[in-house]
Amino acid sequence: MKLATCFLLLASGCWAQGTSVVHTVHNLSAFGPGEVKVLGEKEVCKFCHVPHSATVSAPLWGRPVPQGQFRVPEVSAGRGKAPAPQPDGASRLCLSCHDGSVAQGFSPAAKTLKAFSVGGLREKGDLSGSHPVSIPLPESSLDPDDERDMGVKAQAVIAADPTVRLDKDGKLQCTTCHDPHADPYYQPGVVPHFWVRPTVDEVCLACHELR
């Protein structure tokens, strides 16, 4: 399918604001709604996807996938802390842009988010102020020594919720909390871009429990 056809499919029909990638800041074409756009460009999908010679076949990824190591946050490990796993899967694709080198205004937290913060803007490759990604779900809400409550729901409880967007290996990825193709809930300073639920609390409480 040609990219022009992809654009026509996306642009056709009656789309509510933010429910199609066409109406989000990921539309970098000349008619995109964001501040960053390519003058004279009419196609939408091509900024991330290509029909041929993709770097990753499944999503037909069109950008170089970063291969280096990232500075990651720490997670619970027994009685102490250990670095979270390195990003993989969909999260590493997101980092093709959102590593602080390209989409700097949106990585790891948009500058416009004042009331809600997931970590300040950091140097390229530094994800230490962000929620860990590419992590498997804990089997228990307790830490590995069964001593400290981590405030996370048990694996079976999270996996049983069909609205929680885990990857095929049951890991939490960027796409668990963010939908790169739709942004209907965005509210500057209140709800982040591409949030999968109407409020911050609803996304967090899909995996976490208040104690």
JSON list of C-alpha atoms in Angstrom, two decimals:
[
{"chain": "A", "resi": 1, "resn": "MET", "atom": "CA", "xyz": [0.00, 0.00, 0.00]},
{"chain": "A", "resi": 2, "resn": "LYS", "atom": "CA", "xyz": [1.43, 3.36, -0.96]},
{"chain": "A", "resi": 3, "resn": "LEU", "atom": "CA", "xyz": [1.87, 5.95, 1.75]},
{"chain": "A", "resi": 4, "resn": "ALA", "atom": "CA", "xyz": [-0.44, 8.30, -0.11]},
{"chain": "A", "resi": 5, "resn": "THR", "atom": "CA", "xyz": [-3.17, 5.67, 0.15]},
{"chain": "A", "resi": 6, "resn": "CYS", "atom": "CA", "xyz": [-2.41, 5.31, 3.85]},
{"chain": "A", "resi": 7, "resn": "PHE", "atom": "CA", "xyz": [-2.85, 9.05, 4.24]},
{"chain": "A", "resi": 8, "resn": "LEU", "atom": "CA", "xyz": [-6.19, 9.01, 2.43]},
{"chain": "A", "resi": 9, "resn": "LEU", "atom": "CA", "xyz": [-7.46, 6.21, 4.65]},
{"chain": "A", "resi": 10, "resn": "LEU", "atom": "CA", "xyz": [-6.47, 8.07, 7.76]},
{"chain": "A", "resi": 11, "resn": "ALA", "atom": "CA", "xyz": [-7.86, 11.40, 6.64]},
{"chain": "A", "resi": 12, "resn": "SER", "atom": "CA", "xyz": [-11.19, 10.11, 5.35]},
{"chain": "A", "resi": 13, "resn": "GLY", "atom": "CA", "xyz": [-14.34, 9.95, 7.42]},
{"chain": "A", "resi": 14, "resn": "CYS", "atom": "CA", "xyz": [-15.46, 11.99, 10.39]},
{"chain": "A", "resi": 15, "resn": "TRP", "atom": "CA", "xyz": [-12.81, 11.84, 13.08]},
{"chain": "A", "resi": 16, "resn": "ALA", "atom": "CA", "xyz": [-13.33, 13.30, 16.54]},
{"chain": "A", "resi": 17, "resn": "GLN", "atom": "CA", "xyz": [-10.52, 15.58, 17.66]},
{"chain": "A", "resi": 18, "resn": "GLY", "atom": "CA", "xyz": [-7.52, 13.50, 18.73]},
{"chain": "A", "resi": 19, "resn": "THR", "atom": "CA", "xyz": [-9.01, 10.10, 17.88]},
{"chain": "A", "resi": 20, "resn": "SER", "atom": "CA", "xyz": [-6.92, 9.77, 14.71]},
{"chain": "A", "resi": 21, "resn": "VAL", "atom": "CA", "xyz": [-3.18, 10.34, 14.34]},
{"chain": "A", "resi": 22, "resn": "VAL", "atom": "CA", "xyz": [-4.13, 12.98, 11.77]},
{"chain": "A", "resi": 23, "resn": "HIS", "atom": "CA", "xyz": [-5.36, 15.20, 14.61]},
{"chain": "A", "resi": 24, "resn": "THR", "atom": "CA", "xyz": [-2.35, 14.70, 16.90]},
{"chain": "A", "resi": 25, "resn": "VAL", "atom": "CA", "xyz": [1.11, 16.25, 17.18]},
{"chain": "A", "resi": 26, "resn": "HIS", "atom": "CA", "xyz": [2.50, 13.03, 15.69]},
{"chain": "A", "resi": 27, "resn": "ASN", "atom": "CA", "xyz": [1.13, 14.33, 12.38]},
{"chain": "A", "resi": 28, "resn": "LEU", "atom": "CA", "xyz": [4.20, 16.24, 11.22]},
{"chain": "A", "resi": 29, "resn": "SER", "atom": "CA", "xyz": [2.81, 17.02, 7.77]},
{"chain": "A", "resi": 30, "resn": "ALA", "atom": "CA", "xyz": [2.18, 20.57, 6.61]},
{"chain": "A", "resi": 31, "resn": "PHE", "atom": "CA", "xyz": [-1.40, 20.48, 7.93]},
{"chain": "A", "resi": 32, "resn": "GLY", "atom": "CA", "xyz": [-0.59, 18.90, 11.29]},
{"chain": "A", "resi": 33, "resn": "PRO", "atom": "CA", "xyz": [-1.94, 20.61, 14.41]},
{"chain": "A", "resi": 34, "resn": "GLY", "atom": "CA", "xyz": [1.39, 20.88, 16.25]},
{"chain": "A", "resi": 35, "resn": "GLU", "atom": "CA", "xyz": [4.10, 23.51, 16.09]},
{"chain": "A", "resi": 36, "resn": "VAL", "atom": "CA", "xyz": [6.57, 21.10, 14.43]},
{"chain": "A", "resi": 37, "resn": "LYS", "atom": "CA", "xyz": [5.69, 20.33, 10.81]},
{"chain": "A", "resi": 38, "resn": "VAL", "atom": "CA", "xyz": [7.26, 19.83, 7.39]},
{"chain": "A", "resi": 39, "resn": "LEU", "atom": "CA", "xyz": [6.14, 22.46, 4.91]},
{"chain": "A", "resi": 40, "resn": "GLY", "atom": "CA", "xyz": [4.85, 21.04, 1.64]},
{"chain": "A", "resi": 41, "resn": "GLU", "atom": "CA", "xyz": [4.49, 17.51, 3.05]},
{"chain": "A", "resi": 42, "resn": "LYS", "atom": "CA", "xyz": [1.04, 15.94, 2.62]},
{"chain": "A", "resi": 43, "resn": "GLU", "atom": "CA", "xyz": [1.64, 12.41, 3.91]},
{"chain": "A", "resi": 44, "resn": "VAL", "atom": "CA", "xyz": [1.19, 11.46, 7.56]},
{"chain": "A", "resi": 45, "resn": "CYS", "atom": "CA", "xyz": [2.41, 7.90, 8.15]},
{"chain": "A", "resi": 46, "resn": "LYS", "atom": "CA", "xyz": [5.84, 8.30, 6.55]},
{"chain": "A", "resi": 47, "resn": "PHE", "atom": "CA", "xyz": [7.43, 10.00, 9.55]},
{"chain": "A", "resi": 48, "resn": "CYS", "atom": "CA", "xyz": [7.38, 6.68, 11.42]},
{"chain": "A", "resi": 49, "resn": "HIS", "atom": "CA", "xyz": [6.39, 3.99, 8.92]},
{"chain": "A", "resi": 50, "resn": "VAL", "atom": "CA", "xyz": [7.51, 2.88, 5.46]},
{"chain": "A", "resi": 51, "resn": "PRO", "atom": "CA", "xyz": [5.97, 0.25, 3.16]},
{"chain": "A", "resi": 52, "resn": "HIS", "atom": "CA", "xyz": [9.32, -1.25, 2.16]},
{"chain": "A", "resi": 53, "resn": "SER", "atom": "CA", "xyz": [12.79, -1.79, 3.67]},
{"chain": "A", "resi": 54, "resn": "ALA", "atom": "CA", "xyz": [11.60, -1.20, 7.23]},
{"chain": "A", "resi": 55, "resn": "THR", "atom": "CA", "xyz": [14.07, -1.43, 10.11]},
{"chain": "A", "resi": 56, "resn": "VAL", "atom": "CA", "xyz": [11.52, -3.44, 12.12]},
{"chain": "A", "resi": 57, "resn": "SER", "atom": "CA", "xyz": [9.10, -5.46, 10.02]},
{"chain": "A", "resi": 58, "resn": "ALA", "atom": "CA", "xyz": [6.00, -5.75, 12.21]},
{"chain": "A", "resi": 59, "resn": "PRO", "atom": "CA", "xyz": [5.13, -2.03, 12.46]},
{"chain": "A", "resi": 60, "resn": "LEU", "atom": "CA", "xyz": [7.03, -1.24, 9.20]},
{"chain": "A", "resi": 61, "resn": "TRP", "atom": "CA", "xyz": [9.25, 1.09, 11.20]},
{"chain": "A", "resi": 62, "resn": "GLY", "atom": "CA", "xyz": [10.97, 3.70, 9.09]},
{"chain": "A", "resi": 63, "resn": "ARG", "atom": "CA", "xyz": [13.41, 5.25, 11.55]},
{"chain": "A", "resi": 64, "resn": "PRO", "atom": "CA", "xyz": [16.78, 3.95, 12.79]},
{"chain": "A", "resi": 65, "resn": "VAL", "atom": "CA", "xyz": [16.23, 1.97, 15.99]},
{"chain": "A", "resi": 66, "resn": "PRO", "atom": "CA", "xyz": [18.64, 3.16, 18.71]},
{"chain": "A", "resi": 67, "resn": "GLN", "atom": "CA", "xyz": [21.08, 0.40, 19.64]},
{"chain": "A", "resi": 68, "resn": "GLY", "atom": "CA", "xyz": [22.93, 2.00, 22.54]},
{"chain": "A", "resi": 69, "resn": "GLN", "atom": "CA", "xyz": [22.44, 1.71, 26.27]},
{"chain": "A", "resi": 70, "resn": "PHE", "atom": "CA", "xyz": [20.15, 4.12, 28.10]},
{"chain": "A", "resi": 71, "resn": "ARG", "atom": "CA", "xyz": [20.45, 5.41, 31.63]},
{"chain": "A", "resi": 72, "resn": "VAL", "atom": "CA", "xyz": [17.43, 3.81, 33.26]},
{"chain": "A", "resi": 73, "resn": "PRO", "atom": "CA", "xyz": [15.67, 4.28, 36.61]},
{"chain": "A", "resi": 74, "resn": "GLU", "atom": "CA", "xyz": [16.12, 1.89, 39.52]},
{"chain": "A", "resi": 75, "resn": "VAL", "atom": "CA", "xyz": [13.54, -0.70, 40.54]},
{"chain": "A", "resi": 76, "resn": "SER", "atom": "CA", "xyz": [13.08, -2.87, 43.61]},
{"chain": "A", "resi": 77, "resn": "ALA", "atom": "CA", "xyz": [15.40, -5.88, 43.77]},
{"chain": "A", "resi": 78, "resn": "GLY", "atom": "CA", "xyz": [15.22, -7.86, 46.95]},
{"chain": "A", "resi": 79, "resn": "ARG", "atom": "CA", "xyz": [16.21, -5.66, 49.86]},
{"chain": "A", "resi": 80, "resn": "GLY", "atom": "CA", "xyz": [17.75, -3.02, 47.60]},
{"chain": "A", "resi": 81, "resn": "LYS", "atom": "CA", "xyz": [17.57, -1.43, 44.19]},
{"chain": "A", "resi": 82, "resn": "ALA", "atom": "CA", "xyz": [18.82, -2.40, 40.74]},
{"chain": "A", "resi": 83, "resn": "PRO", "atom": "CA", "xyz": [18.70, -0.73, 37.31]},
{"chain": "A", "resi": 84, "resn": "ALA", "atom": "CA", "xyz": [15.54, -1.43, 35.34]},
{"chain": "A", "resi": 85, "resn": "PRO", "atom": "CA", "xyz": [15.90, -3.47, 32.15]},
{"chain": "A", "resi": 86, "resn": "GLN", "atom": "CA", "xyz": [17.02, -1.69, 29.00]},
{"chain": "A", "resi": 87, "resn": "PRO", "atom": "CA", "xyz": [14.10, -0.60, 26.80]},
{"chain": "A", "resi": 88, "resn": "ASP", "atom": "CA", "xyz": [13.01, -3.09, 24.18]},
{"chain": "A", "resi": 89, "resn": "GLY", "atom": "CA", "xyz": [10.02, -3.73, 21.93]},
{"chain": "A", "resi": 90, "resn": "ALA", "atom": "CA", "xyz": [7.72, -0.77, 21.29]},
{"chain": "A", "resi": 91, "resn": "SER", "atom": "CA", "xyz": [9.54, 1.37, 23.85]},
{"chain": "A", "resi": 92, "resn": "ARG", "atom": "CA", "xyz": [12.79, 1.24, 21.88]},
{"chain": "A", "resi": 93, "resn": "LEU", "atom": "CA", "xyz": [10.89, 2.27, 18.76]},
{"chain": "A", "resi": 94, "resn": "CYS", "atom": "CA", "xyz": [9.50, 5.28, 20.63]},
{"chain": "A", "resi": 95, "resn": "LEU", "atom": "CA", "xyz": [13.05, 6.19, 21.56]},
{"chain": "A", "resi": 96, "resn": "SER", "atom": "CA", "xyz": [13.87, 6.60, 17.88]},
{"chain": "A", "resi": 97, "resn": "CYS", "atom": "CA", "xyz": [12.61, 10.13, 18.49]},
{"chain": "A", "resi": 98, "resn": "HIS", "atom": "CA", "xyz": [11.87, 10.44, 22.21]},
{"chain": "A", "resi": 99, "resn": "ASP", "atom": "CA", "xyz": [15.42, 9.93, 23.48]},
{"chain": "A", "resi": 100, "resn": "GLY", "atom": "CA", "xyz": [15.98, 13.64, 24.01]},
{"chain": "A", "resi": 101, "resn": "SER", "atom": "CA", "xyz": [17.70, 14.21, 20.66]},
{"chain": "A", "resi": 102, "resn": "VAL", "atom": "CA", "xyz": [14.76, 14.77, 18.28]},
{"chain": "A", "resi": 103, "resn": "ALA", "atom": "CA", "xyz": [11.42, 15.21, 20.06]},
{"chain": "A", "resi": 104, "resn": "GLN", "atom": "CA", "xyz": [13.05, 17.19, 22.84]},
{"chain": "A", "resi": 105, "resn": "GLY", "atom": "CA", "xyz": [9.91, 19.02, 23.87]},
{"chain": "A", "resi": 106, "resn": "PHE", "atom": "CA", "xyz": [8.15, 15.77, 24.65]},
{"chain": "A", "resi": 107, "resn": "SER", "atom": "CA", "xyz": [10.85, 13.59, 26.21]},
{"chain": "A", "resi": 108, "resn": "PRO", "atom": "CA", "xyz": [10.62, 12.36, 28.83]},
{"chain": "A", "resi": 109, "resn": "ALA", "atom": "CA", "xyz": [7.98, 14.93, 29.85]},
{"chain": "A", "resi": 110, "resn": "ALA", "atom": "CA", "xyz": [6.46, 17.76, 27.85]},
{"chain": "A", "resi": 111, "resn": "LYS", "atom": "CA", "xyz": [7.46, 21.22, 29.03]},
{"chain": "A", "resi": 112, "resn": "THR", "atom": "CA", "xyz": [3.79, 22.19, 29.11]},
{"chain": "A", "resi": 113, "resn": "LEU", "atom": "CA", "xyz": [2.99, 19.63, 31.82]},
{"chain": "A", "resi": 114, "resn": "LYS", "atom": "CA", "xyz": [3.16, 21.74, 34.96]},
{"chain": "A", "resi": 115, "resn": "ALA", "atom": "CA", "xyz": [0.62, 20.08, 37.25]},
{"chain": "A", "resi": 116, "resn": "PHE", "atom": "CA", "xyz": [1.73, 16.58, 36.24]},
{"chain": "A", "resi": 117, "resn": "SER", "atom": "CA", "xyz": [5.35, 15.60, 35.94]},
{"chain": "A", "resi": 118, "resn": "VAL", "atom": "CA", "xyz": [6.90, 12.28, 34.95]},
{"chain": "A", "resi": 119, "resn": "GLY", "atom": "CA", "xyz": [10.45, 13.61, 35.09]},
{"chain": "A", "resi": 120, "resn": "GLY", "atom": "CA", "xyz": [12.27, 16.64, 33.79]},
{"chain": "A", "resi": 121, "resn": "LEU", "atom": "CA", "xyz": [13.89, 17.04, 30.41]},
{"chain": "A", "resi": 122, "resn": "ARG", "atom": "CA", "xyz": [17.27, 15.30, 30.48]},
{"chain": "A", "resi": 123, "resn": "GLU", "atom": "CA", "xyz": [20.23, 14.73, 28.24]},
{"chain": "A", "resi": 124, "resn": "LYS", "atom": "CA", "xyz": [20.03, 12.29, 25.36]},
{"chain": "A", "resi": 125, "resn": "GLY", "atom": "CA", "xyz": [19.78, 8.70, 26.55]},
{"chain": "A", "resi": 126, "resn": "ASP", "atom": "CA", "xyz": [18.90, 9.58, 30.16]},
{"chain": "A", "resi": 127, "resn": "LEU", "atom": "CA", "xyz": [15.60, 7.96, 31.15]},
{"chain": "A", "resi": 128, "resn": "SER", "atom": "CA", "xyz": [16.38, 7.88, 34.87]},
{"chain": "A", "resi": 129, "resn": "GLY", "atom": "CA", "xyz": [13.60, 10.34, 35.69]},
{"chain": "A", "resi": 130, "resn": "SER", "atom": "CA", "xyz": [10.92, 8.34, 33.90]},
{"chain": "A", "resi": 131, "resn": "HIS", "atom": "CA", "xyz": [8.74, 5.38, 34.82]},
{"chain": "A", "resi": 132, "resn": "PRO", "atom": "CA", "xyz": [10.63, 2.15, 34.01]},
{"chain": "A", "resi": 133, "resn": "VAL", "atom": "CA", "xyz": [9.60, 0.41, 30.79]},
{"chain": "A", "resi": 134, "resn": "SER", "atom": "CA", "xyz": [10.09, -3.05, 29.30]},
{"chain": "A", "resi": 135, "resn": "ILE", "atom": "CA", "xyz": [9.56, -4.56, 32.74]},
{"chain": "A", "resi": 136, "resn": "PRO", "atom": "CA", "xyz": [7.73, -7.81, 33.48]},
{"chain": "A", "resi": 137, "resn": "LEU", "atom": "CA", "xyz": [4.83, -7.66, 35.89]},
{"chain": "A", "resi": 138, "resn": "PRO", "atom": "CA", "xyz": [5.52, -8.75, 39.47]},
{"chain": "A", "resi": 139, "resn": "GLU", "atom": "CA", "xyz": [3.89, -12.02, 40.46]},
{"chain": "A", "resi": 140, "resn": "SER", "atom": "CA", "xyz": [3.06, -10.55, 43.86]},
{"chain": "A", "resi": 141, "resn": "SER", "atom": "CA", "xyz": [2.41, -7.09, 45.22]},
{"chain": "A", "resi": 142, "resn": "LEU", "atom": "CA", "xyz": [5.28, -7.74, 47.64]},
{"chain": "A", "resi": 143, "resn": "ASP", "atom": "CA", "xyz": [8.95, -7.30, 46.83]},
{"chain": "A", "resi": 144, "resn": "PRO", "atom": "CA", "xyz": [11.10, -10.40, 46.10]},
{"chain": "A", "resi": 145, "resn": "ASP", "atom": "CA", "xyz": [11.71, -10.91, 49.84]},
{"chain": "A", "resi": 146, "resn": "ASP", "atom": "CA", "xyz": [7.96, -10.83, 50.53]},
{"chain": "A", "resi": 147, "resn": "GLU", "atom": "CA", "xyz": [8.55, -8.06, 53.03]},
{"chain": "A", "resi": 148, "resn": "ARG", "atom": "CA", "xyz": [7.70, -4.70, 51.46]},
{"chain": "A", "resi": 149, "resn": "ASP", "atom": "CA", "xyz": [4.44, -3.82, 49.71]},
{"chain": "A", "resi": 150, "resn": "MET", "atom": "CA", "xyz": [5.38, -2.20, 46.39]},
{"chain": "A", "resi": 151, "resn": "GLY", "atom": "CA", "xyz": [1.94, -0.70, 45.77]},
{"chain": "A", "resi": 152, "resn": "VAL", "atom": "CA", "xyz": [1.58, -2.70, 42.54]},
{"chain": "A", "resi": 153, "resn": "LYS", "atom": "CA", "xyz": [-1.21, -5.11, 41.74]},
{"chain": "A", "resi": 154, "resn": "ALA", "atom": "CA", "xyz": [-0.33, -8.77, 41.33]},
{"chain": "A", "resi": 155, "resn": "GLN", "atom": "CA", "xyz": [0.52, -10.03, 37.86]},
{"chain": "A", "resi": 156, "resn": "ALA", "atom": "CA", "xyz": [-2.65, -12.10, 37.51]},
{"chain": "A", "resi": 157, "resn": "VAL", "atom": "CA", "xyz": [-4.86, -9.12, 38.38]},
{"chain": "A", "resi": 158, "resn": "ILE", "atom": "CA", "xyz": [-3.25, -6.79, 35.83]},
{"chain": "A", "resi": 159, "resn": "ALA", "atom": "CA", "xyz": [-3.08, -9.41, 33.08]},
{"chain": "A", "resi": 160, "resn": "ALA", "atom": "CA", "xyz": [-6.77, -10.23, 33.55]},
{"chain": "A", "resi": 161, "resn": "ASP", "atom": "CA", "xyz": [-7.76, -6.66, 32.64]},
{"chain": "A", "resi": 162, "resn": "PRO", "atom": "CA", "xyz": [-8.12, -6.57, 28.82]},
{"chain": "A", "resi": 163, "resn": "THR", "atom": "CA", "xyz": [-7.83, -2.78, 28.80]},
{"chain": "A", "resi": 164, "resn": "VAL", "atom": "CA", "xyz": [-4.24, -2.85, 30.15]},
{"chain": "A", "resi": 165, "resn": "ARG", "atom": "CA", "xyz": [-2.02, -2.73, 27.05]},
{"chain": "A", "resi": 166, "resn": "LEU", "atom": "CA", "xyz": [0.86, -5.11, 27.77]},
{"chain": "A", "resi": 167, "resn": "ASP", "atom": "CA", "xyz": [3.09, -6.42, 24.99]},
{"chain": "A", "resi": 168, "resn": "LYS", "atom": "CA", "xyz": [3.08, -10.01, 23.73]},
{"chain": "A", "resi": 169, "resn": "ASP", "atom": "CA", "xyz": [5.58, -10.98, 26.44]},
{"chain": "A", "resi": 170, "resn": "GLY", "atom": "CA", "xyz": [3.46, -9.46, 29.21]},
{"chain": "A", "resi": 171, "resn": "LYS", "atom": "CA", "xyz": [5.79, -6.49, 29.69]},
{"chain": "A", "resi": 172, "resn": "LEU", "atom": "CA", "xyz": [4.87, -2.89, 30.40]},
{"chain": "A", "resi": 173, "resn": "GLN", "atom": "CA", "xyz": [5.98, -0.64, 27.54]},
{"chain": "A", "resi": 174, "resn": "CYS", "atom": "CA", "xyz": [5.54, 3.04, 26.60]},
{"chain": "A", "resi": 175, "resn": "THR", "atom": "CA", "xyz": [2.45, 1.92, 24.71]},
{"chain": "A", "resi": 176, "resn": "THR", "atom": "CA", "xyz": [0.87, 0.63, 27.94]},
{"chain": "A", "resi": 177, "resn": "CYS", "atom": "CA", "xyz": [0.19, 4.21, 28.98]},
{"chain": "A", "resi": 178, "resn": "HIS", "atom": "CA", "xyz": [0.44, 6.05, 25.64]},
{"chain": "A", "resi": 179, "resn": "ASP", "atom": "CA", "xyz": [-1.34, 5.45, 22.32]},
{"chain": "A", "resi": 180, "resn": "PRO", "atom": "CA", "xyz": [0.87, 7.00, 19.61]},
{"chain": "A", "resi": 181, "resn": "HIS", "atom": "CA", "xyz": [-2.03, 7.15, 17.15]},
{"chain": "A", "resi": 182, "resn": "ALA", "atom": "CA", "xyz": [-4.70, 8.88, 19.26]},
{"chain": "A", "resi": 183, "resn": "ASP", "atom": "CA", "xyz": [-4.73, 11.75, 21.72]},
{"chain": "A", "resi": 184, "resn": "PRO", "atom": "CA", "xyz": [-8.35, 12.42, 22.75]},
{"chain": "A", "resi": 185, "resn": "TYR", "atom": "CA", "xyz": [-7.68, 13.05, 26.44]},
{"chain": "A", "resi": 186, "resn": "TYR", "atom": "CA", "xyz": [-4.82, 15.56, 26.29]},
{"chain": "A", "resi": 187, "resn": "GLN", "atom": "CA", "xyz": [-5.21, 18.58, 28.56]},
{"chain": "A", "resi": 188, "resn": "PRO", "atom": "CA", "xyz": [-2.21, 20.92, 28.89]},
{"chain": "A", "resi": 189, "resn": "GLY", "atom": "CA", "xyz": [-0.83, 20.72, 32.41]},
{"chain": "A", "resi": 190, "resn": "VAL", "atom": "CA", "xyz": [-3.38, 18.07, 33.43]},
{"chain": "A", "resi": 191, "resn": "VAL", "atom": "CA", "xyz": [-3.33, 14.97, 31.18]},
{"chain": "A", "resi": 192, "resn": "PRO", "atom": "CA", "xyz": [-0.20, 14.04, 29.15]},
{"chain": "A", "resi": 193, "resn": "HIS", "atom": "CA", "xyz": [-0.16, 13.60, 25.40]},
{"chain": "A", "resi": 194, "resn": "PHE", "atom": "CA", "xyz": [-1.41, 10.27, 24.00]},
{"chain": "A", "resi": 195, "resn": "TRP", "atom": "CA", "xyz": [-2.76, 9.06, 27.37]},
{"chain": "A", "resi": 196, "resn": "VAL", "atom": "CA", "xyz": [-4.86, 5.90, 27.00]},
{"chain": "A", "resi": 197, "resn": "ARG", "atom": "CA", "xyz": [-7.44, 6.90, 29.64]},
{"chain": "A", "resi": 198, "resn": "PRO", "atom": "CA", "xyz": [-9.20, 10.17, 30.49]},
{"chain": "A", "resi": 199, "resn": "THR", "atom": "CA", "xyz": [-7.26, 10.93, 33.68]},
{"chain": "A", "resi": 200, "resn": "VAL", "atom": "CA", "xyz": [-3.79, 10.39, 35.11]},
{"chain": "A", "resi": 201, "resn": "ASP", "atom": "CA", "xyz": [-5.21, 8.43, 38.04]},
{"chain": "A", "resi": 202, "resn": "GLU", "atom": "CA", "xyz": [-7.07, 5.99, 35.80]},
{"chain": "A", "resi": 203, "resn": "VAL", "atom": "CA", "xyz": [-3.86, 5.05, 33.99]},
{"chain": "A", "resi": 204, "resn": "CYS", "atom": "CA", "xyz": [-1.76, 4.73, 37.14]},
{"chain": "A", "resi": 205, "resn": "LEU", "atom": "CA", "xyz": [-4.39, 2.74, 39.02]},
{"chain": "A", "resi": 206, "resn": "ALA", "atom": "CA", "xyz": [-4.59, 0.17, 36.22]},
{"chain": "A", "resi": 207, "resn": "CYS", "atom": "CA", "xyz": [-1.38, -1.29, 37.69]},
{"chain": "A", "resi": 208, "resn": "HIS", "atom": "CA", "xyz": [-0.91, 0.44, 41.04]},
{"chain": "A", "resi": 209, "resn": "GLU", "atom": "CA", "xyz": [-3.01, 0.33, 44.18]},
{"chain": "A", "resi": 210, "resn": "LEU", "atom": "CA", "xyz": [-3.46, 3.10, 46.72]},
{"chain": "A", "resi": 211, "resn": "ARG", "atom": "CA", "xyz": [-2.22, 2.10, 50.17]}
]
